[in-house]
Amino acid sequence: MLTNLRGIPSWFWLPALLAMLALTLPLVGMAWRVPWADLSTILSSESSMDALWLSLRTCLLATAICLVIGTPLALIFARAAESPDRPRWLTPVRTLVLVPLVMPPVVAGLALLTTFGRRGVFGPTLDAFSIQIPFTTIAVVLAQIFVSLPYLVMTVETAAKAAGSDLEHAARGLGATRWIQFSRITLPLLGPSIASGAALTFARSLGEFGATITFAGSMQGTTRTLPLEVYLQREQDPGAAIALSLVLILIAVVLTGLTTFLEARNMRRFDSVSVPNNDDGMGALRSSATAHRFEDAAPFSLSARVPERQVAYELEGRAGETLAIIGPNGSGKSTGIRLLAGDISAPQSRVDVPDTVGFLDQTPSLFPHMSVLDNVAFGPRCNGVPKDEARMRAEKELASVGLTQHAHKAPWQLSGGQAQRVALARALAVDPQLLLLDEPFAALDTASTSLLRSLIAGRIKGLTTVLVTHDLIDVLILADRVAVLEEGRLAAVDDMELILASPASQFVADFAGLNMQFGRVLDGALVLDGSDLRVHGALADVSEGDRAAAVFDPRAVSLRTESGQSSIRNVLSGTVVSIEASAAGVDVRIDVGSHSPIRATITSAAAAELRTTVGMQLWTEVKAMQVRIIPISSRHVSV
């Protein structure tokens, strides 16, 4: 079984075995030479006991100090590294902090001596206050801190980077202060890694020798730690030195074993694999889901000005409506909703939102160390609601999403759809005046998406909501108005029906599943851009010479292999550029010489009869009565 480890060549076992031998044979050799018969006498001697207790006291103190000062430093490093604008100071400062990892211990001791010694940089100042550090127990502690602090910083920083800050962002959106974010979210999440770093710090402090003997000397009961006692006994009694070394090794084994256990437990603790669950709460949802009453729904306004992202637009949301934001990737949708949520800020932007804002992202971001019930109760608790009352509110919200029976489960025991429903309940539990939905269905399967979409549709009536989506169904079911963003600018904003019926751009037409051909109205027809092709249709508020667009349904397009005799006025010849299967049939795109191809949706039988292939010539036919010629201008861009 072990020889079939994924991605590991079988011959790797040979060098791996050599590595194991290189690390374990010296330990076996030492254990072989331990004078077991005299072990208790050696360990109970006065010098050994003094060295052992001094080592334990100083190591515990050094580890405690490292925890207090090193944990904040590690978190600062981690969060600065994930910032979009990585600070310039981060690399040089982090390098200095980690230098003791590779510095020879004797050099570390000399560095401490030249800094805090009587003739050191701060020596005269310390003498003036009658403070002496070298060759005291304080010097031992300082030496241990200097060589071991980087181990804690590196361990906690790595864990914080791996965990990210999404959960802290989720907590902040629920009203948590920075201290609550740290004490209730960050600290529990990183607790095992902090404990692991502390164990490594203690082990490194316990084994410190070079810096200690250089900076603190070797005085029994004052500065002679266990490693120094081993060094002294090595010349006088090699057997005693080996016995004392065994104590250090045993302590190191216990600490490294504890570290491995904590890391393994931490990985299992935040395992995101869902467990099978046949009861998804559908029955409870049908019986208990009711519309929420939002009497405090409030409008919002956004002036997004982010030059580095080439974003510049303004939006206003009306109280109680759902505004959907659509647009191509990179058009500024996420920038806008993140500005509204407060996740990012920009000096030139202006955001005016109500006091209470709920946020639902693509991922649930549930707190893994809390039960489902406590996740939902977290927001009300952050807003000063008593614990019992907050839990009652959480139970009500869980009932409304059909998950009452899952209240006391851990988040990793839920399916993806259930977790997202818990996230919705958590967002609504704070009674938001504005709800932000950033593609909340993107990571769900079809069944979970349909369920959650219906649930949201019933829960947000009367609540001011902003929805970022790429899905037409989301817009049709949830949106009152639609804002279209393209290249960081507002291309259109209007009622949902008008936006989809009269697309303001090619993107909106594609989004709505329509054909859109641009040109200018001449002699009652649309002359397509870049050609002399003409499209006839019903003119809608356009005059001679106006810029306009012909809009028609792909299902209204017929395809033929030859022109033939027909009364249809719109007959254009072109080349097939793509063929794709769709739920409605077969989508065929034909390049007729205009700026964008014409899309035709035909049955699979028709595609087989035509023997449609990419590159073949086809004729497209569209009845004039099925074409609307609409103006293209800034008429949609109004708030």
mmCIF file with all atom_site columns, N, CA and C in Angstrom, residues 226-258:
data_model
loop_
_atom_site.group_PDB
_atom_site.id
_atom_site.type_symbol
_atom_site.label_atom_id
_atom_site.label_alt_id
_atom_site.label_comp_id
_atom_site.label_asym_id
_atom_site.label_entity_id
_atom_site.label_seq_id
_atom_site.pdbx_PDB_ins_code
_atom_site.Cartn_x
_atom_site.Cartn_y
_atom_site.Cartn_z
_atom_site.occupancy
_atom_site.B_iso_or_equiv
_atom_site.pdbx_formal_charge
_atom_site.auth_seq_id
_atom_site.auth_comp_id
_atom_site.auth_asym_id
_atom_site.auth_atom_id
_atom_site.pdbx_PDB_model_num
ATOM 1  N N  . LEU A 1 226 ? 20.703 23.227 30.926 1.00 0.00 ? 226 LEU A N  1
ATOM 2  C CA . LEU A 1 226 ? 20.985 21.810 30.728 1.00 0.00 ? 226 LEU A CA 1
ATOM 3  C C  . LEU A 1 226 ? 21.978 21.572 29.590 1.00 0.00 ? 226 LEU A C  1
ATOM 4  N N  . PRO A 1 227 ? 21.895 22.256 28.453 1.00 0.00 ? 227 PRO A N  1
ATOM 5  C CA . PRO A 1 227 ? 22.913 22.043 27.418 1.00 0.00 ? 227 PRO A CA 1
ATOM 6  C C  . PRO A 1 227 ? 24.325 22.416 27.909 1.00 0.00 ? 227 PRO A C  1
ATOM 7  N N  . LEU A 1 228 ? 24.438 23.492 28.728 1.00 0.00 ? 228 LEU A N  1
ATOM 8  C CA . LEU A 1 228 ? 25.748 23.856 29.264 1.00 0.00 ? 228 LEU A CA 1
ATOM 9  C C  . LEU A 1 228 ? 26.249 22.810 30.245 1.00 0.00 ? 228 LEU A C  1
ATOM 10 N N  . GLU A 1 229 ? 25.348 22.228 31.022 1.00 0.00 ? 229 GLU A N  1
ATOM 11 C CA . GLU A 1 229 ? 25.730 21.166 31.948 1.00 0.00 ? 229 GLU A CA 1
ATOM 12 C C  . GLU A 1 229 ? 26.218 19.940 31.175 1.00 0.00 ? 229 GLU A C  1
ATOM 13 N N  . VAL A 1 230 ? 25.576 19.635 30.050 1.00 0.00 ? 230 VAL A N  1
ATOM 14 C CA . VAL A 1 230 ? 26.030 18.522 29.203 1.00 0.00 ? 230 VAL A CA 1
ATOM 15 C C  . VAL A 1 230 ? 27.440 18.786 28.691 1.00 0.00 ? 230 VAL A C  1
ATOM 16 N N  . TYR A 1 231 ? 27.687 20.017 28.261 1.00 0.00 ? 231 TYR A N  1
ATOM 17 C CA . TYR A 1 231 ? 29.009 20.371 27.745 1.00 0.00 ? 231 TYR A CA 1
ATOM 18 C C  . TYR A 1 231 ? 30.074 20.248 28.839 1.00 0.00 ? 231 TYR A C  1
ATOM 19 N N  . LEU A 1 232 ? 29.733 20.676 30.054 1.00 0.00 ? 232 LEU A N  1
ATOM 20 C CA . LEU A 1 232 ? 30.681 20.598 31.160 1.00 0.00 ? 232 LEU A CA 1
ATOM 21 C C  . LEU A 1 232 ? 30.948 19.138 31.544 1.00 0.00 ? 232 LEU A C  1
ATOM 22 N N  . GLN A 1 233 ? 29.909 18.317 31.621 1.00 0.00 ? 233 GLN A N  1
ATOM 23 C CA . GLN A 1 233 ? 30.066 16.920 32.007 1.00 0.00 ? 233 GLN A CA 1
ATOM 24 C C  . GLN A 1 233 ? 30.792 16.101 30.935 1.00 0.00 ? 233 GLN A C  1
ATOM 25 N N  . ARG A 1 234 ? 30.746 16.586 29.692 1.00 0.00 ? 234 ARG A N  1
ATOM 26 C CA . ARG A 1 234 ? 31.410 15.859 28.598 1.00 0.00 ? 234 ARG A CA 1
ATOM 27 C C  . ARG A 1 234 ? 32.897 15.672 28.872 1.00 0.00 ? 234 ARG A C  1
ATOM 28 N N  . GLU A 1 235 ? 33.520 16.650 29.531 1.00 0.00 ? 235 GLU A N  1
ATOM 29 C CA . GLU A 1 235 ? 34.951 16.546 29.851 1.00 0.00 ? 235 GLU A CA 1
ATOM 30 C C  . GLU A 1 235 ? 35.183 15.763 31.132 1.00 0.00 ? 235 GLU A C  1
ATOM 31 N N  . GLN A 1 236 ? 34.264 15.851 32.071 1.00 0.00 ? 236 GLN A N  1
ATOM 32 C CA . GLN A 1 236 ? 34.479 15.228 33.382 1.00 0.00 ? 236 GLN A CA 1
ATOM 33 C C  . GLN A 1 236 ? 33.900 13.817 33.459 1.00 0.00 ? 236 GLN A C  1
ATOM 34 N N  . ASP A 1 237 ? 32.686 13.621 32.917 1.00 0.00 ? 237 ASP A N  1
ATOM 35 C CA . ASP A 1 237 ? 32.010 12.325 33.031 1.00 0.00 ? 237 ASP A CA 1
ATOM 36 C C  . ASP A 1 237 ? 31.157 12.109 31.777 1.00 0.00 ? 237 ASP A C  1
ATOM 37 N N  . PRO A 1 238 ? 31.747 11.492 30.725 1.00 0.00 ? 238 PRO A N  1
ATOM 38 C CA . PRO A 1 238 ? 31.014 11.303 29.470 1.00 0.00 ? 238 PRO A CA 1
ATOM 39 C C  . PRO A 1 238 ? 29.691 10.556 29.655 1.00 0.00 ? 238 PRO A C  1
ATOM 40 N N  . GLY A 1 239 ? 29.645 9.614  30.578 1.00 0.00 ? 239 GLY A N  1
ATOM 41 C CA . GLY A 1 239 ? 28.392 8.885  30.812 1.00 0.00 ? 239 GLY A CA 1
ATOM 42 C C  . GLY A 1 239 ? 27.304 9.807  31.305 1.00 0.00 ? 239 GLY A C  1
ATOM 43 N N  . ALA A 1 240 ? 27.657 10.710 32.226 1.00 0.00 ? 240 ALA A N  1
ATOM 44 C CA . ALA A 1 240 ? 26.670 11.667 32.725 1.00 0.00 ? 240 ALA A CA 1
ATOM 45 C C  . ALA A 1 240 ? 26.204 12.608 31.610 1.00 0.00 ? 240 ALA A C  1
ATOM 46 N N  . ALA A 1 241 ? 27.130 13.015 30.726 1.00 0.00 ? 241 ALA A N  1
ATOM 47 C CA . ALA A 1 241 ? 26.761 13.889 29.615 1.00 0.00 ? 241 ALA A CA 1
ATOM 48 C C  . ALA A 1 241 ? 25.745 13.207 28.697 1.00 0.00 ? 241 ALA A C  1
ATOM 49 N N  . ILE A 1 242 ? 25.976 11.899 28.440 1.00 0.00 ? 242 ILE A N  1
ATOM 50 C CA . ILE A 1 242 ? 25.046 11.167 27.579 1.00 0.00 ? 242 ILE A CA 1
ATOM 51 C C  . ILE A 1 242 ? 23.682 11.034 28.259 1.00 0.00 ? 242 ILE A C  1
ATOM 52 N N  . ALA A 1 243 ? 23.666 10.779 29.575 1.00 0.00 ? 243 ALA A N  1
ATOM 53 C CA . ALA A 1 243 ? 22.408 10.647 30.304 1.00 0.00 ? 243 ALA A CA 1
ATOM 54 C C  . ALA A 1 243 ? 21.610 11.949 30.267 1.00 0.00 ? 243 ALA A C  1
ATOM 55 N N  . LEU A 1 244 ? 22.294 13.075 30.479 1.00 0.00 ? 244 LEU A N  1
ATOM 56 C CA . LEU A 1 244 ? 21.608 14.372 30.437 1.00 0.00 ? 244 LEU A CA 1
ATOM 57 C C  . LEU A 1 244 ? 21.134 14.688 29.018 1.00 0.00 ? 244 LEU A C  1
ATOM 58 N N  . SER A 1 245 ? 21.932 14.267 28.035 1.00 0.00 ? 245 SER A N  1
ATOM 59 C CA . SER A 1 245 ? 21.523 14.471 26.647 1.00 0.00 ? 245 SER A CA 1
ATOM 60 C C  . SER A 1 245 ? 20.242 13.707 26.338 1.00 0.00 ? 245 SER A C  1
ATOM 61 N N  . LEU A 1 246 ? 20.113 12.529 26.957 1.00 0.00 ? 246 LEU A N  1
ATOM 62 C CA . LEU A 1 246 ? 18.896 11.741 26.761 1.00 0.00 ? 246 LEU A CA 1
ATOM 63 C C  . LEU A 1 246 ? 17.661 12.504 27.236 1.00 0.00 ? 246 LEU A C  1
ATOM 64 N N  . VAL A 1 247 ? 17.794 13.240 28.340 1.00 0.00 ? 247 VAL A N  1
ATOM 65 C CA . VAL A 1 247 ? 16.667 14.035 28.835 1.00 0.00 ? 247 VAL A CA 1
ATOM 66 C C  . VAL A 1 247 ? 16.252 15.074 27.802 1.00 0.00 ? 247 VAL A C  1
ATOM 67 N N  . LEU A 1 248 ? 17.249 15.762 27.221 1.00 0.00 ? 248 LEU A N  1
ATOM 68 C CA . LEU A 1 248 ? 16.951 16.763 26.194 1.00 0.00 ? 248 LEU A CA 1
ATOM 69 C C  . LEU A 1 248 ? 16.270 16.130 24.986 1.00 0.00 ? 248 LEU A C  1
ATOM 70 N N  . ILE A 1 249 ? 16.752 14.955 24.596 1.00 0.00 ? 249 ILE A N  1
ATOM 71 C CA . ILE A 1 249 ? 16.175 14.287 23.429 1.00 0.00 ? 249 ILE A CA 1
ATOM 72 C C  . ILE A 1 249 ? 14.734 13.875 23.700 1.00 0.00 ? 249 ILE A C  1
ATOM 73 N N  . LEU A 1 250 ? 14.483 13.329 24.886 1.00 0.00 ? 250 LEU A N  1
ATOM 74 C CA . LEU A 1 250 ? 13.127 12.907 25.214 1.00 0.00 ? 250 LEU A CA 1
ATOM 75 C C  . LEU A 1 250 ? 12.156 14.085 25.207 1.00 0.00 ? 250 LEU A C  1
ATOM 76 N N  . ILE A 1 251 ? 12.608 15.209 25.779 1.00 0.00 ? 251 ILE A N  1
ATOM 77 C CA . ILE A 1 251 ? 11.746 16.395 25.773 1.00 0.00 ? 251 ILE A CA 1
ATOM 78 C C  . ILE A 1 251 ? 11.495 16.861 24.343 1.00 0.00 ? 251 ILE A C  1
ATOM 79 N N  . ALA A 1 252 ? 12.551 16.826 23.499 1.00 0.00 ? 252 ALA A N  1
ATOM 80 C CA . ALA A 1 252 ? 12.406 17.232 22.099 1.00 0.00 ? 252 ALA A CA 1
ATOM 81 C C  . ALA A 1 252 ? 11.442 16.309 21.358 1.00 0.00 ? 252 ALA A C  1
ATOM 82 N N  . VAL A 1 253 ? 11.525 14.989 21.637 1.00 0.00 ? 253 VAL A N  1
ATOM 83 C CA . VAL A 1 253 ? 10.628 14.029 20.993 1.00 0.00 ? 253 VAL A CA 1
ATOM 84 C C  . VAL A 1 253 ? 9.178  14.307 21.382 1.00 0.00 ? 253 VAL A C  1
ATOM 85 N N  . VAL A 1 254 ? 8.951  14.565 22.667 1.00 0.00 ? 254 VAL A N  1
ATOM 86 C CA . VAL A 1 254 ? 7.592  14.860 23.119 1.00 0.00 ? 254 VAL A CA 1
ATOM 87 C C  . VAL A 1 254 ? 7.052  16.114 22.446 1.00 0.00 ? 254 VAL A C  1
ATOM 88 N N  . LEU A 1 255 ? 7.876  17.152 22.360 1.00 0.00 ? 255 LEU A N  1
ATOM 89 C CA . LEU A 1 255 ? 7.430  18.414 21.781 1.00 0.00 ? 255 LEU A CA 1
ATOM 90 C C  . LEU A 1 255 ? 7.182  18.300 20.283 1.00 0.00 ? 255 LEU A C  1
ATOM 91 N N  . THR A 1 256 ? 8.077  17.626 19.565 1.00 0.00 ? 256 THR A N  1
ATOM 92 C CA . THR A 1 256 ? 7.861  17.470 18.129 1.00 0.00 ? 256 THR A CA 1
ATOM 93 C C  . THR A 1 256 ? 6.658  16.566 17.854 1.00 0.00 ? 256 THR A C  1
ATOM 94 N N  . GLY A 1 257 ? 6.464  15.547 18.703 1.00 0.00 ? 257 GLY A N  1
ATOM 95 C CA . GLY A 1 257 ? 5.275  14.709 18.563 1.00 0.00 ? 257 GLY A CA 1
ATOM 96 C C  . GLY A 1 257 ? 4.009  15.498 18.789 1.00 0.00 ? 257 GLY A C  1
ATOM 97 N N  . LEU A 1 258 ? 4.037  16.393 19.789 1.00 0.00 ? 258 LEU A N  1
ATOM 98 C CA . LEU A 1 258 ? 2.889  17.257 20.056 1.00 0.00 ? 258 LEU A CA 1
ATOM 99 C C  . LEU A 1 258 ? 2.628  18.175 18.867 1.00 0.00 ? 258 LEU A C  1
#
